[in-house]
mmCIF file of C-alpha atoms (C1' of nucleotides) in Angstrom:
data_model
loop_
_atom_site.group_PDB
_atom_site.id
_atom_site.type_symbol
_atom_site.label_atom_id
_atom_site.label_comp_id
_atom_site.label_asym_id
_atom_site.label_seq_id
_atom_site.Cartn_x
_atom_site.Cartn_y
_atom_site.Cartn_z
ATOM 1 C CA MET A 18 -75.147 -14.171 66.246
ATOM 2 C CA ARG A 19 -72.469 -11.447 65.260
ATOM 3 C CA ASP A 20 -73.390 -8.001 66.914
ATOM 4 C CA PRO A 21 -71.358 -5.148 65.371
ATOM 5 C CA LEU A 22 -73.129 -2.921 67.696
ATOM 6 C CA ALA A 23 -71.382 -4.453 70.763
ATOM 7 C CA LEU A 24 -68.655 -1.913 70.498
ATOM 8 C CA LEU A 25 -70.796 1.295 69.989
ATOM 9 C CA PRO A 26 -70.882 3.174 73.444
ATOM 10 C CA GLY A 27 -73.811 4.931 72.176
ATOM 11 C CA TYR A 28 -75.877 1.793 71.801
ATOM 12 C CA ALA A 29 -74.421 0.373 75.305
ATOM 13 C CA LEU A 30 -75.696 3.934 76.819
ATOM 14 C CA ARG A 31 -79.248 2.981 75.307
ATOM 15 C CA ARG A 32 -79.196 -0.360 76.489
ATOM 16 C CA ALA A 33 -78.037 0.401 79.905
ATOM 17 C CA ALA A 34 -80.585 2.860 80.612
ATOM 18 C CA ASN A 35 -83.592 0.767 79.256
ATOM 19 C CA ALA A 36 -82.485 -2.336 81.234
ATOM 20 C CA THR A 37 -82.171 -0.210 84.350
ATOM 21 C CA ALA A 38 -84.915 2.134 83.916
ATOM 22 C CA ALA A 39 -87.238 -0.892 83.688
ATOM 23 C CA GLN A 40 -85.701 -2.264 87.068
ATOM 24 C CA LEU A 41 -86.417 0.812 88.737
ATOM 25 C CA ALA A 42 -89.808 1.107 87.431
ATOM 26 C CA ALA A 43 -90.845 -2.078 88.558
ATOM 27 C CA ARG A 44 -89.606 -1.503 92.253
ATOM 28 C CA LEU A 45 -91.339 2.085 92.424
ATOM 29 C CA GLY A 46 -94.415 0.593 90.949
ATOM 30 C CA THR A 47 -94.681 -1.369 94.163
ATOM 31 C CA ILE A 48 -95.495 2.116 95.809
ATOM 32 C CA GLY A 49 -97.487 3.486 93.146
ATOM 33 C CA LEU A 50 -94.955 5.743 91.419
ATOM 34 C CA LYS A 51 -92.950 6.098 88.429
ATOM 35 C CA GLN A 52 -89.710 7.608 87.870
ATOM 36 C CA SER A 53 -90.906 11.077 86.798
ATOM 37 C CA GLY A 54 -93.052 11.428 89.320
ATOM 38 C CA VAL A 55 -90.304 10.567 92.012
ATOM 39 C CA SER A 56 -88.323 13.130 90.129
ATOM 40 C CA VAL A 57 -91.113 15.725 90.717
ATOM 41 C CA LEU A 58 -91.620 14.749 94.517
ATOM 42 C CA LEU A 59 -87.544 15.097 95.334
ATOM 43 C CA LEU A 60 -87.491 18.268 93.392
ATOM 44 C CA VAL A 61 -90.351 20.081 95.250
ATOM 45 C CA GLU A 62 -89.036 18.557 98.621
ATOM 46 C CA ALA A 63 -85.358 20.564 97.971
ATOM 47 C CA ASN A 64 -87.150 23.517 96.738
ATOM 48 C CA PRO A 65 -90.486 24.319 98.476
ATOM 49 C CA ALA A 66 -92.881 26.356 96.203
ATOM 50 C CA VAL A 67 -91.146 25.994 93.054
ATOM 51 C CA THR A 68 -93.763 26.224 90.063
ATOM 52 C CA ALA A 69 -94.557 23.883 87.535
ATOM 53 C CA SER A 70 -92.959 25.865 84.913
ATOM 54 C CA ALA A 71 -89.428 25.671 86.924
ATOM 55 C CA LEU A 72 -89.846 22.076 87.337
ATOM 56 C CA GLY A 73 -90.789 21.314 83.831
ATOM 57 C CA ARG A 74 -87.253 23.477 82.791
ATOM 58 C CA GLN A 75 -85.184 21.548 85.309
ATOM 59 C CA LEU A 76 -86.503 18.008 83.920
ATOM 60 C CA ASP A 77 -86.820 18.962 80.396
ATOM 61 C CA ILE A 78 -90.542 18.246 80.372
ATOM 62 C CA GLN A 79 -92.697 20.575 78.574
ATOM 63 C CA ARG A 80 -95.065 22.522 80.239
ATOM 64 C CA ALA A 81 -98.144 21.047 78.750
ATOM 65 C CA ASN A 82 -96.882 17.472 79.810
ATOM 66 C CA MET A 83 -96.109 18.729 83.347
ATOM 67 C CA VAL A 84 -100.244 18.973 83.727
ATOM 68 C CA PRO A 85 -101.325 15.034 83.904
ATOM 69 C CA LEU A 86 -98.057 14.336 85.700
ATOM 70 C CA LEU A 87 -98.947 16.791 88.762
ATOM 71 C CA LYS A 88 -102.455 16.003 88.656
ATOM 72 C CA ARG A 89 -101.944 12.631 89.514
ATOM 73 C CA LEU A 90 -99.569 13.669 92.407
ATOM 74 C CA GLU A 91 -102.001 16.075 93.867
ATOM 75 C CA ASP A 92 -105.048 13.567 93.212
ATOM 76 C CA ALA A 93 -103.003 11.015 95.146
ATOM 77 C CA GLY A 94 -102.959 13.609 97.924
ATOM 78 C CA LEU A 95 -98.873 13.965 97.736
ATOM 79 C CA ILE A 96 -98.338 17.366 96.710
ATOM 80 C CA ALA A 97 -100.386 20.581 97.137
ATOM 81 C CA ARG A 98 -100.706 23.991 95.411
ATOM 82 C CA LYS A 99 -100.391 27.120 96.834
ATOM 83 C CA PRO A 100 -100.978 30.585 94.859
ATOM 84 C CA ILE A 101 -98.116 32.818 94.789
ATOM 85 C CA ASP A 102 -99.414 35.317 92.535
ATOM 86 C CA GLY A 103 -102.702 35.448 89.901
ATOM 87 C CA LYS A 104 -100.922 33.179 87.642
ATOM 88 C CA SER A 105 -98.029 31.133 89.492
ATOM 89 C CA GLN A 106 -98.571 28.570 91.993
ATOM 90 C CA GLY A 107 -96.058 26.964 94.163
ATOM 91 C CA LEU A 108 -95.734 23.495 94.837
ATOM 92 C CA MET A 109 -95.592 21.846 98.246
ATOM 93 C CA LEU A 110 -95.158 18.391 99.896
ATOM 94 C CA THR A 111 -98.198 17.116 101.901
ATOM 95 C CA PRO A 112 -97.662 14.910 105.037
ATOM 96 C CA PRO A 113 -98.198 11.809 103.172
ATOM 97 C CA GLY A 114 -96.368 13.175 100.323
ATOM 98 C CA ARG A 115 -93.241 13.169 102.822
ATOM 99 C CA GLU A 116 -94.090 9.766 104.094
ATOM 100 C CA MET A 117 -94.338 8.616 100.383
ATOM 101 C CA ILE A 118 -91.090 10.226 99.559
ATOM 102 C CA ALA A 119 -89.361 8.250 102.273
ATOM 103 C CA ARG A 120 -89.935 4.986 100.935
ATOM 104 C CA ALA A 121 -89.293 5.921 97.535
ATOM 105 C CA ARG A 122 -86.075 7.431 98.729
ATOM 106 C CA ALA A 123 -85.288 3.971 100.352
ATOM 107 C CA ILE A 124 -85.929 2.142 96.835
ATOM 108 C CA ILE A 125 -83.783 4.318 95.100
ATOM 109 C CA ASP A 126 -81.077 4.124 97.378
ATOM 110 C CA LEU A 127 -80.923 0.812 97.275
ATOM 111 C CA PHE A 128 -81.446 0.586 93.470
ATOM 112 C CA GLU A 129 -78.352 2.952 93.118
ATOM 113 C CA ALA A 130 -76.154 0.941 95.241
ATOM 114 C CA GLU A 131 -76.983 -1.863 93.372
ATOM 115 C CA LEU A 132 -76.150 -0.418 90.097
ATOM 116 C CA LEU A 133 -72.932 0.797 91.333
ATOM 117 C CA ALA A 134 -72.092 -2.547 92.772
ATOM 118 C CA ARG A 135 -72.767 -4.376 89.392
ATOM 119 C CA VAL A 136 -70.063 -1.957 87.682
ATOM 120 C CA PRO A 137 -66.440 -3.562 88.450
ATOM 121 C CA ALA A 138 -64.530 -1.626 91.050
ATOM 122 C CA GLN A 139 -62.138 -0.068 88.579
ATOM 123 C CA HIS A 140 -64.699 1.620 86.325
ATOM 124 C CA ARG A 141 -66.991 2.532 89.258
ATOM 125 C CA ASP A 142 -65.857 5.905 89.919
ATOM 126 C CA HIS A 143 -65.735 7.241 86.351
ATOM 127 C CA LEU A 144 -69.337 6.302 85.608
ATOM 128 C CA LEU A 145 -70.812 9.451 86.885
ATOM 129 C CA PRO A 146 -68.527 11.879 85.664
ATOM 130 C CA ALA A 147 -68.509 10.288 82.280
ATOM 131 C CA LEU A 148 -72.525 10.401 82.042
ATOM 132 C CA ASP A 149 -72.492 13.924 83.069
ATOM 133 C CA ALA A 150 -69.982 14.939 80.506
ATOM 134 C CA LEU A 151 -72.494 13.589 78.095
ATOM 135 C CA TRP A 152 -75.578 15.715 78.839
ATOM 136 C CA ARG A 153 -74.844 18.777 81.241
ATOM 137 C CA MET B 12 -82.466 25.326 91.740
ATOM 138 C CA ARG B 13 -81.313 22.619 94.395
ATOM 139 C CA ASP B 14 -80.921 19.390 92.237
ATOM 140 C CA PRO B 15 -81.087 16.290 94.480
ATOM 141 C CA LEU B 16 -80.909 14.211 91.262
ATOM 142 C CA ALA B 17 -77.391 15.403 90.482
ATOM 143 C CA LEU B 18 -75.687 12.909 92.629
ATOM 144 C CA LEU B 19 -77.668 9.708 91.177
ATOM 145 C CA PRO B 20 -75.950 7.680 88.706
ATOM 146 C CA GLY B 21 -79.333 6.137 87.249
ATOM 147 C CA TYR B 22 -80.757 9.374 86.679
ATOM 148 C CA ALA B 23 -77.505 10.695 84.627
ATOM 149 C CA LEU B 24 -77.973 7.542 82.966
ATOM 150 C CA ARG B 25 -81.462 8.541 82.136
ATOM 151 C CA ARG B 26 -80.451 11.965 80.727
ATOM 152 C CA ALA B 27 -77.466 10.932 78.956
ATOM 153 C CA ALA B 28 -79.169 8.275 76.983
ATOM 154 C CA ASN B 29 -82.076 10.571 76.115
ATOM 155 C CA ALA B 30 -79.730 13.588 75.328
ATOM 156 C CA THR B 31 -77.591 11.557 72.845
ATOM 157 C CA ALA B 32 -80.213 9.342 71.212
ATOM 158 C CA ALA B 33 -82.287 12.694 70.319
ATOM 159 C CA GLN B 34 -78.753 13.969 68.838
ATOM 160 C CA LEU B 35 -78.406 10.588 66.883
ATOM 161 C CA ALA B 36 -81.916 10.520 65.697
ATOM 162 C CA ALA B 37 -81.697 14.101 64.305
ATOM 163 C CA ARG B 38 -78.461 13.259 62.423
ATOM 164 C CA LEU B 39 -79.835 9.939 61.225
ATOM 165 C CA GLY B 40 -83.222 11.655 60.345
ATOM 166 C CA THR B 41 -81.508 13.244 57.296
ATOM 167 C CA ILE B 42 -80.861 10.058 55.349
ATOM 168 C CA GLY B 43 -84.415 8.909 56.596
ATOM 169 C CA LEU B 44 -83.621 6.418 59.150
ATOM 170 C CA LYS B 45 -84.086 5.664 62.746
ATOM 171 C CA GLN B 46 -81.895 4.028 65.589
ATOM 172 C CA SER B 47 -84.148 0.889 65.579
ATOM 173 C CA GLY B 48 -83.965 0.922 61.551
ATOM 174 C CA VAL B 49 -80.143 1.144 61.564
ATOM 175 C CA SER B 50 -79.574 -1.711 64.167
ATOM 176 C CA VAL B 51 -81.600 -3.842 62.000
ATOM 177 C CA LEU B 52 -79.550 -3.257 58.728
ATOM 178 C CA LEU B 53 -76.238 -3.452 61.024
ATOM 179 C CA LEU B 54 -77.360 -6.638 62.206
ATOM 180 C CA VAL B 55 -78.630 -8.222 58.801
ATOM 181 C CA GLU B 56 -75.467 -7.132 57.030
ATOM 182 C CA ALA B 57 -73.333 -8.791 59.775
ATOM 183 C CA ASN B 58 -75.930 -11.705 59.779
ATOM 184 C CA PRO B 59 -76.935 -12.632 56.214
ATOM 185 C CA ALA B 60 -80.333 -14.554 56.379
ATOM 186 C CA VAL B 61 -81.080 -13.907 59.723
ATOM 187 C CA THR B 62 -84.944 -14.303 60.553
ATOM 188 C CA ALA B 63 -86.924 -11.513 62.030
ATOM 189 C CA SER B 64 -87.439 -13.427 65.126
ATOM 190 C CA ALA B 65 -83.859 -13.665 65.548
ATOM 191 C CA LEU B 66 -83.293 -9.890 65.073
ATOM 192 C CA GLY B 67 -86.025 -9.319 67.619
ATOM 193 C CA ARG B 68 -84.362 -11.690 70.576
ATOM 194 C CA GLN B 69 -80.947 -9.857 69.792
ATOM 195 C CA LEU B 70 -82.652 -6.297 70.092
ATOM 196 C CA ASP B 71 -85.184 -7.176 72.873
ATOM 197 C CA ILE B 72 -87.711 -6.073 70.556
ATOM 198 C CA GLN B 73 -91.049 -7.836 70.501
ATOM 199 C CA ARG B 74 -91.922 -10.352 67.641
ATOM 200 C CA ALA B 75 -95.107 -8.464 66.523
ATOM 201 C CA ASN B 76 -93.158 -4.922 66.534
ATOM 202 C CA MET B 77 -90.814 -6.174 64.382
ATOM 203 C CA VAL B 78 -93.333 -6.385 61.623
ATOM 204 C CA PRO B 79 -93.853 -2.447 60.751
ATOM 205 C CA LEU B 80 -90.327 -2.043 61.415
ATOM 206 C CA LEU B 81 -89.219 -4.570 58.756
ATOM 207 C CA LYS B 82 -92.115 -3.343 56.649
ATOM 208 C CA ARG B 83 -90.687 0.327 56.254
ATOM 209 C CA LEU B 84 -87.178 -1.041 55.546
ATOM 210 C CA GLU B 85 -88.468 -3.157 52.712
ATOM 211 C CA ASP B 86 -90.798 -0.523 51.284
ATOM 212 C CA ALA B 87 -87.676 1.608 51.132
ATOM 213 C CA GLY B 88 -86.244 -1.125 49.153
ATOM 214 C CA LEU B 89 -83.113 -1.601 51.924
ATOM 215 C CA ILE B 90 -84.175 -5.147 52.831
ATOM 216 C CA ALA B 91 -85.470 -8.239 50.845
ATOM 217 C CA ARG B 92 -86.910 -11.466 52.250
ATOM 218 C CA LYS B 93 -86.029 -14.777 51.109
ATOM 219 C CA PRO B 94 -87.918 -17.782 52.206
ATOM 220 C CA ILE B 95 -85.842 -20.240 54.263
ATOM 221 C CA ASP B 96 -88.496 -22.825 54.824
ATOM 222 C CA GLY B 97 -92.151 -22.802 54.814
ATOM 223 C CA LYS B 98 -92.462 -20.417 57.764
ATOM 224 C CA SER B 99 -89.242 -18.791 58.210
ATOM 225 C CA GLN B 100 -87.790 -15.990 55.867
ATOM 226 C CA GLY B 101 -84.102 -14.804 55.931
ATOM 227 C CA LEU B 102 -83.522 -11.191 55.739
ATOM 228 C CA MET B 103 -80.885 -9.639 52.936
ATOM 229 C CA LEU B 104 -79.773 -6.283 52.495
ATOM 230 C CA THR B 105 -80.185 -4.960 48.765
ATOM 231 C CA PRO B 106 -77.892 -3.139 46.947
ATOM 232 C CA PRO B 107 -79.522 -0.140 47.855
ATOM 233 C CA GLY B 108 -79.617 -1.206 51.572
ATOM 234 C CA ARG B 109 -75.587 -1.463 51.282
ATOM 235 C CA GLU B 110 -75.424 2.203 49.995
ATOM 236 C CA MET B 111 -77.913 3.279 52.936
ATOM 237 C CA ILE B 112 -75.721 1.456 55.367
ATOM 238 C CA ALA B 113 -72.396 2.902 54.292
ATOM 239 C CA ARG B 114 -74.097 6.438 55.055
ATOM 240 C CA ALA B 115 -75.437 5.300 58.070
ATOM 241 C CA ARG B 116 -72.382 4.300 59.326
ATOM 242 C CA ALA B 117 -70.353 7.365 58.420
ATOM 243 C CA ILE B 118 -73.119 9.152 60.642
ATOM 244 C CA ILE B 119 -72.861 6.717 63.333
ATOM 245 C CA ASP B 120 -68.797 6.658 63.631
ATOM 246 C CA LEU B 121 -68.954 10.327 63.755
ATOM 247 C CA PHE B 122 -71.257 10.634 66.243
ATOM 248 C CA GLU B 123 -69.571 8.027 68.618
ATOM 249 C CA ALA B 124 -66.197 10.111 68.248
ATOM 250 C CA GLU B 125 -68.098 12.793 69.104
ATOM 251 C CA LEU B 126 -70.004 11.052 71.987
ATOM 252 C CA LEU B 127 -66.614 9.747 73.306
ATOM 253 C CA ALA B 128 -64.619 13.211 73.085
ATOM 254 C CA ARG B 129 -67.156 14.944 75.305
ATOM 255 C CA VAL B 130 -65.909 12.512 78.127
ATOM 256 C CA PRO B 131 -62.773 13.596 79.852
ATOM 257 C CA ALA B 132 -59.786 11.890 79.086
ATOM 258 C CA GLN B 133 -59.320 10.236 82.009
ATOM 259 C CA HIS B 134 -62.714 8.749 82.149
ATOM 260 C CA ARG B 135 -63.256 7.556 78.620
ATOM 261 C CA ASP B 136 -62.001 4.092 78.669
ATOM 262 C CA HIS B 137 -64.187 3.178 81.399
ATOM 263 C CA LEU B 138 -67.328 4.283 79.934
ATOM 264 C CA LEU B 139 -67.980 1.018 77.815
ATOM 265 C CA PRO B 140 -67.069 -1.499 80.209
ATOM 266 C CA ALA B 141 -69.300 0.129 82.987
ATOM 267 C CA LEU B 142 -72.260 0.506 80.597
ATOM 268 C CA ASP B 143 -71.934 -2.874 79.524
ATOM 269 C CA ALA B 144 -71.948 -4.299 82.899
ATOM 270 C CA LEU B 145 -75.118 -2.621 83.656
ATOM 271 C CA TRP B 146 -77.126 -4.717 81.159
ATOM 272 C CA ARG B 147 -75.266 -7.373 79.901
ATOM 273 C "C1'" DT C 15 -99.055 54.379 84.288
ATOM 274 C "C1'" DA C 16 -100.409 52.690 80.014
ATOM 275 C "C1'" DG C 17 -99.121 48.949 77.209
ATOM 276 C "C1'" DC C 18 -96.590 45.474 75.028
ATOM 277 C "C1'" DG C 19 -93.805 41.136 75.291
ATOM 278 C "C1'" DA C 20 -92.914 37.379 77.861
ATOM 279 C "C1'" DT C 21 -94.585 33.977 81.110
ATOM 280 C "C1'" DT C 22 -97.788 30.562 83.415
ATOM 281 C "C1'" DG C 23 -101.015 26.914 83.378
ATOM 282 C "C1'" DT C 24 -103.796 24.746 80.699
ATOM 283 C "C1'" DT C 25 -106.513 22.139 76.769
ATOM 284 C "C1'" DG C 26 -106.530 19.191 72.755
ATOM 285 C "C1'" DT C 27 -104.432 16.600 69.340
ATOM 286 C "C1'" DT C 28 -100.942 13.940 66.971
ATOM 287 C "C1'" DG C 29 -97.696 10.665 66.329
ATOM 288 C "C1'" DA C 30 -94.803 7.036 68.238
ATOM 289 C "C1'" DT C 31 -93.263 3.473 71.039
ATOM 290 C "C1'" DC C 32 -94.487 -0.728 73.325
ATOM 291 C "C1'" DA C 33 -96.885 -4.884 75.478
ATOM 292 C "C1'" DT C 34 -100.274 -8.127 75.018
ATOM 293 C "C1'" DA C 35 -103.238 -11.405 73.289
ATOM 294 C "C1'" DG C 36 -104.728 -14.377 69.469
ATOM 295 C "C1'" DC C 37 -104.336 -17.314 65.252
ATOM 296 C "C1'" DA C 38 -103.124 -20.035 61.444
ATOM 297 C "C1'" DA C 39 -99.119 -22.186 59.108
ATOM 298 C "C1'" DT C 40 -95.455 -24.726 59.854
ATOM 299 C "C1'" DC C 41 -91.268 -27.110 61.973
ATOM 300 C "C1'" DT C 42 -89.117 -30.100 65.038
ATOM 301 C "C1'" DC C 43 -88.624 -34.123 67.657
ATOM 302 C "C1'" DA C 44 -90.143 -37.791 70.319
ATOM 303 C "C1'" DT D 5 -97.839 -39.340 63.547
ATOM 304 C "C1'" DG D 6 -98.838 -36.438 66.939
ATOM 305 C "C1'" DA D 7 -98.002 -32.505 70.621
ATOM 306 C "C1'" DG D 8 -95.806 -28.951 71.523
ATOM 307 C "C1'" DA D 9 -92.727 -24.884 70.192
ATOM 308 C "C1'" DT D 10 -91.618 -21.553 66.739
ATOM 309 C "C1'" DT D 11 -92.812 -18.056 63.018
ATOM 310 C "C1'" DG D 12 -95.161 -14.100 61.142
ATOM 311 C "C1'" DC D 13 -98.713 -11.564 61.482
ATOM 312 C "C1'" DT D 14 -103.105 -8.641 62.788
ATOM 313 C "C1'" DA D 15 -105.420 -6.206 66.079
ATOM 314 C "C1'" DT D 16 -105.742 -3.292 70.095
ATOM 315 C "C1'" DG D 17 -104.893 -0.676 73.984
ATOM 316 C "C1'" DA D 18 -101.723 2.131 77.163
ATOM 317 C "C1'" DT D 19 -98.133 5.416 77.693
ATOM 318 C "C1'" DC D 20 -95.383 8.751 76.565
ATOM 319 C "C1'" DA D 21 -93.702 13.277 74.733
ATOM 320 C "C1'" DA D 22 -94.403 17.006 70.937
ATOM 321 C "C1'" DC D 23 -97.016 20.946 69.269
ATOM 322 C "C1'" DA D 24 -100.141 24.600 68.577
ATOM 323 C "C1'" DA D 25 -103.442 27.255 70.855
ATOM 324 C "C1'" DC D 26 -105.519 30.128 74.305
ATOM 325 C "C1'" DA D 27 -106.595 33.237 78.385
ATOM 326 C "C1'" DA D 28 -105.298 35.284 82.172
ATOM 327 C "C1'" DT D 29 -101.454 37.458 84.333
ATOM 328 C "C1'" DC D 30 -96.756 39.452 85.042
ATOM 329 C "C1'" DG D 31 -92.884 42.638 84.634
ATOM 330 C "C1'" DC D 32 -90.226 46.054 82.586
ATOM 331 C "C1'" DT D 33 -90.265 50.357 79.934
ATOM 332 C "C1'" DA D 34 -91.414 54.316 77.323
#
DNA sequence: TAGCGATTGTTGTTGATCATAGCAATCTCA
DNA sequence: TGAGATTGCTATGATCAACAACAATCGCTA
């Protein structure tokens, strides 16, 4: 079947993102996490006592949509909230959260390595800079 | 804010795809189309009398989800169905469909050109081959 | 220091997207 | 001719993100 979409970088970007996201989601599912949850955990680890609002801004997730996301992580005992002042609350990793993040990192590191391995060597080093230019 | 996600190609892929998809969606919205609809129109144009099932396979869209997609294009008068045999029906572009696809192509061509222009020259030619390797 | 605008966390709702299961009609091929 | 595969479709549920609204609180400034 003739496919005029094959030549469009924008289309390839869509398909590549979908395909890889599905694979990563499947692997993270084995430890009960999703990409959004892992993103939050990684950012909380790197920035102790961040607020939900700041996380949302960094991840481009609406404040309102952070609520169920954080609630699930909190219910799972992975993060804890600590009041900063009367209206803000800082997020911290719990000890189980630290264990979980170690497992998640192992999955992600393997995944990213395999992802890069699929790219022919002569294109490999250009991927990240090119993608960054598209959204930063 | 420290961002450990910045080094991950998989994350950059996600963000780049989201950002560019949102921009393209906004532009296609001005002529009343979505990416999925344009994909269908382009494939129907390149493959007259394709079936809905074949389109779904090519685009990785479930048969069931093709129904509302095609219905909207048909209600808008952009495509028409012609029975092939008792159970299959071939899809064709109508004259208004051909006009619409010309406008869509103008938008897409401009969009793809701008997208590539954002990528630094030394990385530009590596983008499509690298992305193709990730999902084909 | 009193007040006003901005910020935070939250609720509730909506729309879009996608997966799944099932079904009747039809085709294909042995 | 009969069995299995295919096609188009209905119906349903899950998930996700956008949006509007709200009370409480913060921070700056007049």
